[in-house]
Tab-separated table of C-alpha atoms and ligand atoms in Angstrom:
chain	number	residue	atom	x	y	z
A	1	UNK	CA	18.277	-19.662	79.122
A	2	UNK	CA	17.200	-23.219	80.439
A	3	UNK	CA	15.042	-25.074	78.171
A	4	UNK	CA	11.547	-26.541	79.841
A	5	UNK	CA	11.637	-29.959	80.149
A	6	UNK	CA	9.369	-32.352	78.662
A	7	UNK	CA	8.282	-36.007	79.322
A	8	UNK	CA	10.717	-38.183	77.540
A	9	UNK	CA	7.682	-39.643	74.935
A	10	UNK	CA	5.923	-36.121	74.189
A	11	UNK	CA	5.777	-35.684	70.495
A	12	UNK	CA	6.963	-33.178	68.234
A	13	UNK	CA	5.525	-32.459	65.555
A	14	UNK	CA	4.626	-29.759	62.502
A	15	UNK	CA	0.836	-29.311	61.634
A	16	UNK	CA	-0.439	-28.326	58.021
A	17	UNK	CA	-3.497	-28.261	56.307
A	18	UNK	CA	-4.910	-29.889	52.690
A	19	UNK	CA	-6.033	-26.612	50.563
A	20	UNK	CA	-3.591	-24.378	52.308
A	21	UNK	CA	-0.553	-26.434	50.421
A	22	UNK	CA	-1.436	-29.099	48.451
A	23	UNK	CA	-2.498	-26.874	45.059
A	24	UNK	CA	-3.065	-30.100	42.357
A	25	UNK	CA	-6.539	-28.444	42.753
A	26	UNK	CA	-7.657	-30.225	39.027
A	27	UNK	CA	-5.630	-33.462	39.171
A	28	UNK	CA	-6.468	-36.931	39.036
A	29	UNK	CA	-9.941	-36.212	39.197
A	30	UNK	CA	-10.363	-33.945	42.684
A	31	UNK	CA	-13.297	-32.661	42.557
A	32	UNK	CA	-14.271	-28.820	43.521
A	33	UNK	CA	-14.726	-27.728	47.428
A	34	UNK	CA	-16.337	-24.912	48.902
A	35	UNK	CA	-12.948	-23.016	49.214
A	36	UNK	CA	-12.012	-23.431	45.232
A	37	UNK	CA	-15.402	-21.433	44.721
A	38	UNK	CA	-14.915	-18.567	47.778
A	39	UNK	CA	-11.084	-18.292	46.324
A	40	UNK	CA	-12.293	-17.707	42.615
A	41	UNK	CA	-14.926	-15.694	43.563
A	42	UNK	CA	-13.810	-11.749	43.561
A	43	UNK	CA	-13.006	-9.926	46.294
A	44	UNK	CA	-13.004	-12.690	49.062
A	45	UNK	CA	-9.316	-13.078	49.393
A	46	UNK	CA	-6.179	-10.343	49.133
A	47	UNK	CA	-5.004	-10.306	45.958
A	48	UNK	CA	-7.529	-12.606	44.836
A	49	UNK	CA	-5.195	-15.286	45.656
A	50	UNK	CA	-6.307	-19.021	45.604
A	51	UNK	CA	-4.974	-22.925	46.437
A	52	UNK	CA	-4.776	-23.613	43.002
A	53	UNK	CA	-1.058	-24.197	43.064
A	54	UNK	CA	-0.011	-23.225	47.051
A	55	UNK	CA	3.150	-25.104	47.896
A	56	UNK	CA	2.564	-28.112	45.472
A	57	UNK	CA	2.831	-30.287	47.919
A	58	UNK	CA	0.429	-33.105	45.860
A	59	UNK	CA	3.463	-33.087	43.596
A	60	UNK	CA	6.200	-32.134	46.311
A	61	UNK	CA	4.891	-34.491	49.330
A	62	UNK	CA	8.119	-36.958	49.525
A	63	UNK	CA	10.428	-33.434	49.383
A	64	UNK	CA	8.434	-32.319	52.295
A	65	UNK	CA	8.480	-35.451	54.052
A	66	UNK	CA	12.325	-35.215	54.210
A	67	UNK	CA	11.869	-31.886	55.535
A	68	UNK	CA	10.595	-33.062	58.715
A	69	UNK	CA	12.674	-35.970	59.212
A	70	UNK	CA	15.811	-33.611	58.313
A	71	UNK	CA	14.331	-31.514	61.732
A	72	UNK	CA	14.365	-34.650	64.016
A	73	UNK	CA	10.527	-34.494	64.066
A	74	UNK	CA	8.044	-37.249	65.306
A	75	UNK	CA	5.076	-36.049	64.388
A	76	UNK	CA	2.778	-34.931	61.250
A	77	UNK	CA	-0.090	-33.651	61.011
A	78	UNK	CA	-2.276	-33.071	58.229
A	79	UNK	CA	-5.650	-32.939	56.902
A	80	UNK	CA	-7.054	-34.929	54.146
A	81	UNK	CA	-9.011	-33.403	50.915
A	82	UNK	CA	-12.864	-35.065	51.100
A	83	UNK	CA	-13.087	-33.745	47.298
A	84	UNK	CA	-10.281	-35.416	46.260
A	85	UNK	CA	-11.030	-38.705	47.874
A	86	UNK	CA	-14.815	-38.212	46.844
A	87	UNK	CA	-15.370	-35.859	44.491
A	88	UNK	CA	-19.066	-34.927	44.959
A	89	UNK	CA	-19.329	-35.300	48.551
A	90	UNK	CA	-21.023	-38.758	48.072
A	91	UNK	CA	-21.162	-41.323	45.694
A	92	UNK	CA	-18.185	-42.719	43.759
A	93	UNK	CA	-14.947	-42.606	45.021
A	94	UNK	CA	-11.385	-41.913	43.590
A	95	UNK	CA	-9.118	-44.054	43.832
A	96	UNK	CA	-5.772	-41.594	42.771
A	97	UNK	CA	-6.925	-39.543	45.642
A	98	UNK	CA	-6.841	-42.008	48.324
A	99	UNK	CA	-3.586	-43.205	46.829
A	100	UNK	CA	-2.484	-39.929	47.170
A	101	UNK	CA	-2.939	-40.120	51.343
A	102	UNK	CA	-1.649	-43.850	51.404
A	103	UNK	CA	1.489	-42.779	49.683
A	104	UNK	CA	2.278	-39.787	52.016
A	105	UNK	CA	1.193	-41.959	55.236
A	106	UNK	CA	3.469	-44.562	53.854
A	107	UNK	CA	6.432	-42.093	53.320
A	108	UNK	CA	5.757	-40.429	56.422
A	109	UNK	CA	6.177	-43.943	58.148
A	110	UNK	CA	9.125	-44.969	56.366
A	111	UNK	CA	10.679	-42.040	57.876
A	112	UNK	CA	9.919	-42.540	61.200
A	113	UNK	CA	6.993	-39.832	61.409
A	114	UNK	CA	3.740	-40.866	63.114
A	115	UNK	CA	0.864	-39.388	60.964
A	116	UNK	CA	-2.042	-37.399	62.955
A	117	UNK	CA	-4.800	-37.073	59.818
A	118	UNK	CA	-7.520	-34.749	60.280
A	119	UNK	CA	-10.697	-35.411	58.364
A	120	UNK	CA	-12.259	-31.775	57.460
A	121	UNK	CA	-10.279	-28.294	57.426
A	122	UNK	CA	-12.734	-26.683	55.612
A	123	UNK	CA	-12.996	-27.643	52.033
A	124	UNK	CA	-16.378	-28.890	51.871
A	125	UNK	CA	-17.143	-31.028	48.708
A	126	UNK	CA	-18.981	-28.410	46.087
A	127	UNK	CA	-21.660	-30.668	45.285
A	128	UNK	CA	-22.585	-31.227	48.896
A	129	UNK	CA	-22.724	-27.512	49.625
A	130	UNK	CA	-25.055	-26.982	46.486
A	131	UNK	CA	-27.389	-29.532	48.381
A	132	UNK	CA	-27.435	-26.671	51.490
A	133	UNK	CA	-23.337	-27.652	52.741
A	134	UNK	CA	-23.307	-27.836	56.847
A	135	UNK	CA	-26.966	-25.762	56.837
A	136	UNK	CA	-28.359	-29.570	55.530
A	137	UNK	CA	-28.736	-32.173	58.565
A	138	UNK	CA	-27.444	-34.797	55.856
A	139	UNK	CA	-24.260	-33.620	54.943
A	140	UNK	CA	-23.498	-34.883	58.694
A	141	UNK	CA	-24.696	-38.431	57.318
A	142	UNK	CA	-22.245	-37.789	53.807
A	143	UNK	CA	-19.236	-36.606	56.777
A	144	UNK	CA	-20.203	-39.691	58.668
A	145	UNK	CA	-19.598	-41.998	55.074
A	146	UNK	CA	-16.310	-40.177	54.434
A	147	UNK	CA	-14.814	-40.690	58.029
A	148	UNK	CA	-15.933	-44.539	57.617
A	149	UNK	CA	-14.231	-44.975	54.249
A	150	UNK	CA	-11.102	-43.001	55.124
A	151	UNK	CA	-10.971	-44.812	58.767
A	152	UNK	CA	-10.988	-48.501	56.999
A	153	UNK	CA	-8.387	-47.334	54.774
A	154	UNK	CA	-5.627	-45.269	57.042
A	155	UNK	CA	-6.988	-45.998	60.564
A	156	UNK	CA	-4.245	-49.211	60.468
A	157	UNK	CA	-1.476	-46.784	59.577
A	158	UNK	CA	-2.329	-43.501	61.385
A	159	UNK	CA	-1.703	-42.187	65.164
A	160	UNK	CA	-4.861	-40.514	65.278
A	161	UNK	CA	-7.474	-38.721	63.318
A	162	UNK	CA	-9.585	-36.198	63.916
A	163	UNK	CA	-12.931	-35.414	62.533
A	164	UNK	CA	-12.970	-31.579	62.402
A	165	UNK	CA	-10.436	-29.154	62.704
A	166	UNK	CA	-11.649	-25.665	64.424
A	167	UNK	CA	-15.215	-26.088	63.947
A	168	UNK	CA	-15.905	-22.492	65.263
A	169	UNK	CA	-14.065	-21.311	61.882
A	170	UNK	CA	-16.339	-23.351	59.469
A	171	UNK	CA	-19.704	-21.933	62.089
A	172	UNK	CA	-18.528	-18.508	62.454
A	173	UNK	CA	-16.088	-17.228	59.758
A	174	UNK	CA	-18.073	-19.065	57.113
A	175	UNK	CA	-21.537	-18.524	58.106
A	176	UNK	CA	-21.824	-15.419	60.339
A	177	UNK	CA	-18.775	-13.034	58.979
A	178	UNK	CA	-18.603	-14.373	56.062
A	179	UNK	CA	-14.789	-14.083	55.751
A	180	UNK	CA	-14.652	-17.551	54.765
A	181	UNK	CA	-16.049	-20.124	52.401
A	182	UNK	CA	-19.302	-20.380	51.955
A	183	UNK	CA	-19.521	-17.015	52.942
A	184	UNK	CA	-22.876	-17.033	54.223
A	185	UNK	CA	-23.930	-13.706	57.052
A	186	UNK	CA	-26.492	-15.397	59.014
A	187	UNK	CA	-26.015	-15.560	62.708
A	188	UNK	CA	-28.877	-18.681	63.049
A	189	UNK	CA	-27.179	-20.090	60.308
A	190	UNK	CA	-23.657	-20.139	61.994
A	191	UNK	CA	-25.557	-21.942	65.095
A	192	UNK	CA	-27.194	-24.676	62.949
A	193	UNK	CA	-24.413	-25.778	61.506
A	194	UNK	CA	-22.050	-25.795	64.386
A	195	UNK	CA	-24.768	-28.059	65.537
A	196	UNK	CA	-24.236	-30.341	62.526
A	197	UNK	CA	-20.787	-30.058	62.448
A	198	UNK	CA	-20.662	-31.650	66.207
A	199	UNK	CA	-23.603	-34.023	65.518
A	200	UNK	CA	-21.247	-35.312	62.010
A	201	UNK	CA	-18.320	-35.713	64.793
A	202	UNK	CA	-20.348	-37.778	66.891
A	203	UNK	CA	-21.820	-40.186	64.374
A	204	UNK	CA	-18.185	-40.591	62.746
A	205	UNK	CA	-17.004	-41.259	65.931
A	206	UNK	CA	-19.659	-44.069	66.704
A	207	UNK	CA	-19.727	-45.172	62.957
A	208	UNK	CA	-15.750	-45.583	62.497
A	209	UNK	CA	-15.509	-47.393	66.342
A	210	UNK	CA	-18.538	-49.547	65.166
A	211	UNK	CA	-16.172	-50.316	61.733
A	212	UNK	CA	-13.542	-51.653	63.751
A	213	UNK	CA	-11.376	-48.319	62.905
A	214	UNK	CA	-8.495	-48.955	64.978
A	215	UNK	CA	-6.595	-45.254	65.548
A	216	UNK	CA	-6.986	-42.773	68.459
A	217	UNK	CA	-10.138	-40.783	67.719
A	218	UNK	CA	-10.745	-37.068	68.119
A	219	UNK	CA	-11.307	-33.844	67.512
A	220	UNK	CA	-9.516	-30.050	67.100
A	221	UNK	CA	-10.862	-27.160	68.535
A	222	UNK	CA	-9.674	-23.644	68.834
A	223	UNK	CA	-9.772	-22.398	71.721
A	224	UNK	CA	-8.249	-18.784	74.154
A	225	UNK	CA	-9.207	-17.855	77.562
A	226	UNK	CA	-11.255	-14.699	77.350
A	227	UNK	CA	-9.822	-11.939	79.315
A	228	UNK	CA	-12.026	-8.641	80.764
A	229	UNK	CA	-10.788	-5.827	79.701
A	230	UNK	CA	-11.780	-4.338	83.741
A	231	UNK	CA	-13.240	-5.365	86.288
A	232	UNK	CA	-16.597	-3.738	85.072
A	233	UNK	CA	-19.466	-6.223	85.272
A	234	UNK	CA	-20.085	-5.242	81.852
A	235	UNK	CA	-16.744	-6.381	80.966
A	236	UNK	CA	-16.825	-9.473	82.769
A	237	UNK	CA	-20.211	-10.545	81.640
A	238	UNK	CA	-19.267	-10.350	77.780
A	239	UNK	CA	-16.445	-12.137	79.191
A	240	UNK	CA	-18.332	-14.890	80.076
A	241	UNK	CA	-20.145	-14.589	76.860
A	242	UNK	CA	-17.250	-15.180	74.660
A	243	UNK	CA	-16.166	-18.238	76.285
A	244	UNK	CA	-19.500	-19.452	76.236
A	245	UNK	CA	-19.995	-19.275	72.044
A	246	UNK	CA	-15.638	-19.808	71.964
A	247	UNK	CA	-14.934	-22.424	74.062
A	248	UNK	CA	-17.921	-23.855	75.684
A	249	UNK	CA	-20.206	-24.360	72.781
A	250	UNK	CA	-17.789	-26.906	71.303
A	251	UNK	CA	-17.018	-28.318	74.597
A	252	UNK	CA	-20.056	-28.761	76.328
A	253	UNK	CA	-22.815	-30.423	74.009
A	254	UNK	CA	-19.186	-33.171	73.955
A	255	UNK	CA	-18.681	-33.411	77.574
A	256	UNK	CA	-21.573	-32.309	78.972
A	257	UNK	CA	-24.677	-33.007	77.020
A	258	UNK	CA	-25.889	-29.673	76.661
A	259	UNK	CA	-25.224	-25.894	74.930
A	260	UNK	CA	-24.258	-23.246	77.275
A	261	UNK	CA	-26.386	-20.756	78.727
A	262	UNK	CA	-24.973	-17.543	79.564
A	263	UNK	CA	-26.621	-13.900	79.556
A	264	UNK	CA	-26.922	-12.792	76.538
A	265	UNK	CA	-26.342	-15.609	74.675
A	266	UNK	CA	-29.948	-16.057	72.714
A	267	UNK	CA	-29.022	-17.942	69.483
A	268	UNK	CA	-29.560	-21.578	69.918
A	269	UNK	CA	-30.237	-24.428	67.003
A	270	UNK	CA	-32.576	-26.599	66.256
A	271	UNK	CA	-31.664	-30.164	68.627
A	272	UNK	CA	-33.217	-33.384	67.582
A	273	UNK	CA	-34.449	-36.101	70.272
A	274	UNK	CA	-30.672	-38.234	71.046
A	275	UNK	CA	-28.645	-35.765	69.221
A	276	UNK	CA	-26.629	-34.649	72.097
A	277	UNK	CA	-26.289	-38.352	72.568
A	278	UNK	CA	-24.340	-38.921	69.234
A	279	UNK	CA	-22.679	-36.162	70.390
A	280	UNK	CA	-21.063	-37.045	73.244
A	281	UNK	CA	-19.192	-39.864	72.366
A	282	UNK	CA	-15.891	-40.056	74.572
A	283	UNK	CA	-13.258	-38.644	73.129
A	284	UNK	CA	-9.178	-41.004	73.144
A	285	UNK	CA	-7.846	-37.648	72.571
A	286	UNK	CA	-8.805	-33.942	72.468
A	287	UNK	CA	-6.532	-31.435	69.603
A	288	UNK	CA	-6.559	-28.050	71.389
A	289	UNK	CA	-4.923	-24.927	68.439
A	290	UNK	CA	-4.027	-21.955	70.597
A	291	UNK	CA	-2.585	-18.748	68.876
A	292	UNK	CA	-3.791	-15.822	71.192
A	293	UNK	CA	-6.455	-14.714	74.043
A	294	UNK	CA	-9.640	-12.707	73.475
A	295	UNK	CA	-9.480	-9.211	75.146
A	296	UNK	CA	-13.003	-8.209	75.892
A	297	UNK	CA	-13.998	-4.610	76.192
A	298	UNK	CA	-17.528	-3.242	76.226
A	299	UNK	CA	-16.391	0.350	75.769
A	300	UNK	CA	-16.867	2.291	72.238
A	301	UNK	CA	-14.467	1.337	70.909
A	302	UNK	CA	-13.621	-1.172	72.617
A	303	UNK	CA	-10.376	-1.182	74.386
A	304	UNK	CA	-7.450	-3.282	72.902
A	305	UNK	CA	-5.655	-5.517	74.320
A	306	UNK	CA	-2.406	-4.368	76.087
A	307	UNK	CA	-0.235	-6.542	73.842
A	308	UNK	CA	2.923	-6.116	76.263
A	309	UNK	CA	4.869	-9.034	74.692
A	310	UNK	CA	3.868	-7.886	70.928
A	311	UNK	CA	1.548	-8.689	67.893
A	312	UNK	CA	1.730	-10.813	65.014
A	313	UNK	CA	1.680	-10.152	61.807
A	314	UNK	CA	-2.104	-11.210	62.037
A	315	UNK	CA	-2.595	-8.178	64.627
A	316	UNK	CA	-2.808	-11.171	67.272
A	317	UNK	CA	-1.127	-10.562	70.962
A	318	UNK	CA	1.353	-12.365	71.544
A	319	UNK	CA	0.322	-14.158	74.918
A	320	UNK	CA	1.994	-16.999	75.926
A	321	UNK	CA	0.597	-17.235	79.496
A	322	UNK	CA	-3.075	-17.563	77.839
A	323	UNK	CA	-2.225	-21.080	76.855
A	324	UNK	CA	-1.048	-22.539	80.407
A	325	UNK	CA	-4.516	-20.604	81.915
A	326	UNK	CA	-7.102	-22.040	78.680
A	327	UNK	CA	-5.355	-25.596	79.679
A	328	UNK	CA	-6.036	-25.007	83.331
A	329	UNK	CA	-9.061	-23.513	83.045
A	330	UNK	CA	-9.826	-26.744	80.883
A	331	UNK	CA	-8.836	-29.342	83.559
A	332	UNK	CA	-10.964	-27.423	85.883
A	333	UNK	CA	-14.078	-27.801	84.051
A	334	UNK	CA	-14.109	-31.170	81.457
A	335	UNK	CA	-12.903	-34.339	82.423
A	336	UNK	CA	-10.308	-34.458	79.592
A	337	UNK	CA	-8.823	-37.068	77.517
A	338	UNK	CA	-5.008	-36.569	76.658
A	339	UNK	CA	-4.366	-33.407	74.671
A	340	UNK	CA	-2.361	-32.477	71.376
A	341	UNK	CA	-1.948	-29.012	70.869
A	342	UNK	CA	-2.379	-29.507	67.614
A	343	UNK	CA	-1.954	-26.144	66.221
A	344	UNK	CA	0.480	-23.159	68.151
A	345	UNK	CA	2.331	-20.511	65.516
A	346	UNK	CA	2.593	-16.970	64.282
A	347	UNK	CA	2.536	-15.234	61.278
A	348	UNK	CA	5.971	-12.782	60.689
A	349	UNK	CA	6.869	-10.681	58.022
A	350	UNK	CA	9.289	-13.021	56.755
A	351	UNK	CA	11.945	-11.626	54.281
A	352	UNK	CA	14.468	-14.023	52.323
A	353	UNK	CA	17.554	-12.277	52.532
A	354	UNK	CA	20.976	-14.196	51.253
A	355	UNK	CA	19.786	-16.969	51.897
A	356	UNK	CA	18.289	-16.765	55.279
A	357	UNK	CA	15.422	-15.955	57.214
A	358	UNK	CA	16.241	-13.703	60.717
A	359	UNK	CA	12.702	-15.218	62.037
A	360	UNK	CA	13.665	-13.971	65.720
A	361	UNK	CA	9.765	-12.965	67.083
A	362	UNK	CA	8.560	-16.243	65.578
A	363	UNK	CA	11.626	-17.960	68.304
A	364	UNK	CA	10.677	-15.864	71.179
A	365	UNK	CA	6.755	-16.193	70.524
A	366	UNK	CA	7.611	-20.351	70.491
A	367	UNK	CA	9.848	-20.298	73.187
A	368	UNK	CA	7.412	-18.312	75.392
A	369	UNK	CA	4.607	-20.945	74.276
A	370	UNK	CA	6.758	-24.037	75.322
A	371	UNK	CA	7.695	-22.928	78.630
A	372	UNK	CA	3.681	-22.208	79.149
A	373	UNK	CA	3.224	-25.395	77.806
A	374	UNK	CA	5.764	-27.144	80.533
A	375	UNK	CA	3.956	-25.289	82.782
A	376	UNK	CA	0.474	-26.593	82.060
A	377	UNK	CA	1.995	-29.779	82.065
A	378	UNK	CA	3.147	-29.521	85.459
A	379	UNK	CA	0.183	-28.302	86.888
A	380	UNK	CA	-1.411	-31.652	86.053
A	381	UNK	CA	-2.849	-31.004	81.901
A	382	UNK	CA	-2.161	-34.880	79.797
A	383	UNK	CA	-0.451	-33.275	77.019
A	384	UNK	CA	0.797	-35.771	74.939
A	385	UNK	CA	2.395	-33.696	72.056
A	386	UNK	CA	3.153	-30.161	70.005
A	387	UNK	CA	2.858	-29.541	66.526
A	388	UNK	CA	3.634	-25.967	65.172
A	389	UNK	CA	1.510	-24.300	63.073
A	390	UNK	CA	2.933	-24.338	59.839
A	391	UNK	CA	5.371	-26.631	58.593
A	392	UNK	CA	5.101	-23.994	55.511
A	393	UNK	CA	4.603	-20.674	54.733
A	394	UNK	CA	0.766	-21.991	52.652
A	395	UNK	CA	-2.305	-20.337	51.989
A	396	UNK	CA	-3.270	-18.431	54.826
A	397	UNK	CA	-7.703	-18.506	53.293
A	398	UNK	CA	-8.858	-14.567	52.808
A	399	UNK	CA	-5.390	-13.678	53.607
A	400	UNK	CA	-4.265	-15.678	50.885
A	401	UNK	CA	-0.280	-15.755	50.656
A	402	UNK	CA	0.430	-12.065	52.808
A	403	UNK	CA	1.021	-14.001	55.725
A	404	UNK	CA	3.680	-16.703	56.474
A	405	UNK	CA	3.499	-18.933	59.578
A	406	UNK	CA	5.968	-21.574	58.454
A	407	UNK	CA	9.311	-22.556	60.027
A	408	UNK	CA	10.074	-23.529	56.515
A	409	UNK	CA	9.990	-20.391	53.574
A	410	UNK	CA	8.474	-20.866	50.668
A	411	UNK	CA	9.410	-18.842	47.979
A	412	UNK	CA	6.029	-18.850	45.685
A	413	UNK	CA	7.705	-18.120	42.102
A	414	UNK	CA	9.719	-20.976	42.270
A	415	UNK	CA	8.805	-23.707	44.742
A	416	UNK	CA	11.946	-23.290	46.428
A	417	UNK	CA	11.784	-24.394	50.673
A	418	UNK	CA	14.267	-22.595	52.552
A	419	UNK	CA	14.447	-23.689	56.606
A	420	UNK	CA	14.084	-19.980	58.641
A	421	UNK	CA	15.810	-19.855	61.698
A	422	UNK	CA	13.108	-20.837	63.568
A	423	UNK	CA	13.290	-24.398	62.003
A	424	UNK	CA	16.830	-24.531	63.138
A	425	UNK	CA	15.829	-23.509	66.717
A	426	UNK	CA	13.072	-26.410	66.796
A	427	UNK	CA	15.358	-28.547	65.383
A	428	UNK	CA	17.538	-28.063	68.249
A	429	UNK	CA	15.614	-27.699	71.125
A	430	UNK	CA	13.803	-31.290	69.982
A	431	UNK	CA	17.447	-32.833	70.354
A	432	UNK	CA	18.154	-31.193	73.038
A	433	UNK	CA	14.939	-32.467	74.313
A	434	UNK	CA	16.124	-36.148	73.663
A	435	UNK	CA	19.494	-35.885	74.820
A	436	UNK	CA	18.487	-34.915	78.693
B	1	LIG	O1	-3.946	-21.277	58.924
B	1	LIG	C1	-4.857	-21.470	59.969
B	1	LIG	C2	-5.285	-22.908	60.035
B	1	LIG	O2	-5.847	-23.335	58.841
B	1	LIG	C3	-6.294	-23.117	61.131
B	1	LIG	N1	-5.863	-22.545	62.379
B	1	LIG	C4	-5.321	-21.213	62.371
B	1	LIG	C5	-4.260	-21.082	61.296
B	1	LIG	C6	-3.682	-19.653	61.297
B	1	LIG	O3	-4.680	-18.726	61.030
């Protein structure tokens, strides 16, 4: 099989996230987030599994380092603890925790690895959410302190940083579902705060330019073309409506100024005077994750998706394709800045046996993603870079440690990495990449 063929400077890279491995949870004075309570709290997760310890990666960073320079990658990105940096949210701030992210961006570029930092993935200081968390307009003015402060002090050394990561998760899955931290079920709730979650991007944005922050500024978003399940108008309107709260809710009020409208859509937030103003600041690049598409049915039950090329060990479809239309689609619509997909992987039931890990759905699923990807780029899409999602098997949140999207095992008793043979396919196609 002929590999797809990339532009000579696209980057390569492996994505992870701060609570998902770093464990260290009561060291050197981190203080508690929002997913330290939802994890100790019981019945939230499987197995009532937490981050205390994950991968151990705030004592095993340098180890892991070398892991991605042994693969011949460019790229890392991560996401950066607010709690430990500042434990309460606001206030004072701690200086072993910042040294902790100037150490890793050090040994990351002493290796040859350009850092991409993301600001939030989730773990909302404690103390701020006891003040009301994303539901309080001012935790967008605490967000907007942190971004400065971290800005000034990596912005010289990092590639790029992004504000949020998925905001839709933090909205949704932790206000609405409740299946993540804080685990709030409040439909207006989820809408508020998606509000302030884009309003905190736009005044970090704005705040860390005005600073004199010198890296690429962003932001991630998750994001899957919604598919009818007929041609029913039925079908194709809630169609329509899931891209609207999906896709276009974080994408418009950025590009366009405004929330969607789309029937049946009737949930909409309170908007201040100028907010979609701070909003809307342009973007130097936009982080898009992709995993699967939405399938959307109106029958009872609704009808699943057909799932032709498989599932993942999520219950995901495997749908390659969906990634070259969402990009498409994208182009079509926003007048984008160069994209990273920033987050692209699959969870496997991964077994350790002698040694190795036979990881051959997680190669075909990445394979099939990559060639989508080539295509994208051909029709026209900036993408300026790749990075898998997970450099580790970590803490997959309620699923706790069931579910392993790494390239790299990660044997939980004893800290031991192990590459799966998925690393060792990356590792090659990236030189094989380099050597055309
Ligand atoms: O593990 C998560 C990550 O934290 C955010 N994006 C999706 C991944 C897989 O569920």
């Amino acid at each position: 099989m002929t590999d797809p063929k990339f532009p000579a400077d696209f980057l390569w890279g492996v994505a992870t996230s701060a609570y998902q491995i770093e464990g260290a949870v009561a060291e050197d004075g981190r203080g508690p987030s929002i997913w330290d309570t939802f994890s100790h709290t019981p019945g939230k997760t499987v197995n009532g599994d937490t981050g205390d310890v994950a991968c151990d990666h705030y004592h095993r960073y340098a180890q892991d380092v070398a892991l991605i320079a042994g693969l011949g990658l460019g790229g890392y990105r991560f996401s950066i603890s607010w709690s430990r940096c500042q434990p309460q949210g606001k206030g004072a701030w701690n200086p072993k925790g910042l040294a902790f992210y100037d150490r890793l961006v050090d040994t990351l570029l002493e290796r040859g690895i350009t850092p991409h930092a993301t600001l939030y993935h989730w773990d909302l200081p404690q103390g701020l959410q006891d003040e009301g968390g994303w539901l309080n307009r001012d935790t967008a003015l605490r967000f907007t302190d942190y971004a400065v402060t971290m800005g000034q002090r990596l912005g010289d050394r990092v590639a790029a940083i992004a504000t949020h990561n998925e905001p839709w998760c933090t909205a949704f899955l932790g206000h609405h579902s409740g299946k993540f931290a804080p685990g709030l079920k409040d439909p207006q709730a989820a809408v508020q705060v998606a509000h302030h979650l884009l309003l905190s991007h736009g005044l970090a944005l704005q705040a860390m330019r005005a600073a004199g922050v010198k890296a690429p500024l962003g932001i991630v978003l998750n994001q899957s073309p919604v598919t009818p399940a007929s041609g029913r108008a039925t079908d194709r309107a809630l169609a329509e409506r899931e891209y609207a709260l999906f896709v276009r809710w974080y994408m418009d009020p950025i590009f366009h100024k405004r929330y969607p409208t789309a029937s049946g859509v009737h949930l909409y937030p309170q908007v201040r005077e100028n907010d979609f103003d701070a909003i809307a600041q342009p973007l130097d690049f936009l982080g898009v994750n992709y995993y699967t598409r939405i399938w959307a049915s109106t029958d009872e039950p609704p009808q699943p998706a057909p799932a032709v090329q498989g599932v993942t060990d999520m219950g995901w479809e495997v749908y390659p394709e969906g990634l070259l239309e969402l990009l498409v689609g994208l182009k079509r619509e926003y007048t984008l800045p160069p994209i990273y997909i920033t987050e692209n992987g699959m969870a496997n039931a991964d077994r350790l046996v002698d040694g190795r890990v036979d990881d051959a759905p997680r190669i075909a699923y990445m394979r099939g993603h990559l060639e989508a990807l080539s295509r994208a780029i051909a029709a026209g899409v900036d993408v300026r870079g790749f990075f898998y999602w997970s450099l580790l098997d970590n803490y997959e949140w309620d699923s706790g440690y069931d579910k392993r999207f790494g390239l790299v095992h990660v044997d939980y008793a004893t800290q031991q990495r192990t590459l799966k043979d998925s690393a060792h396919w990356y590792r090659d196609f990236v030189a094989r990449q380099a050597a055309v």
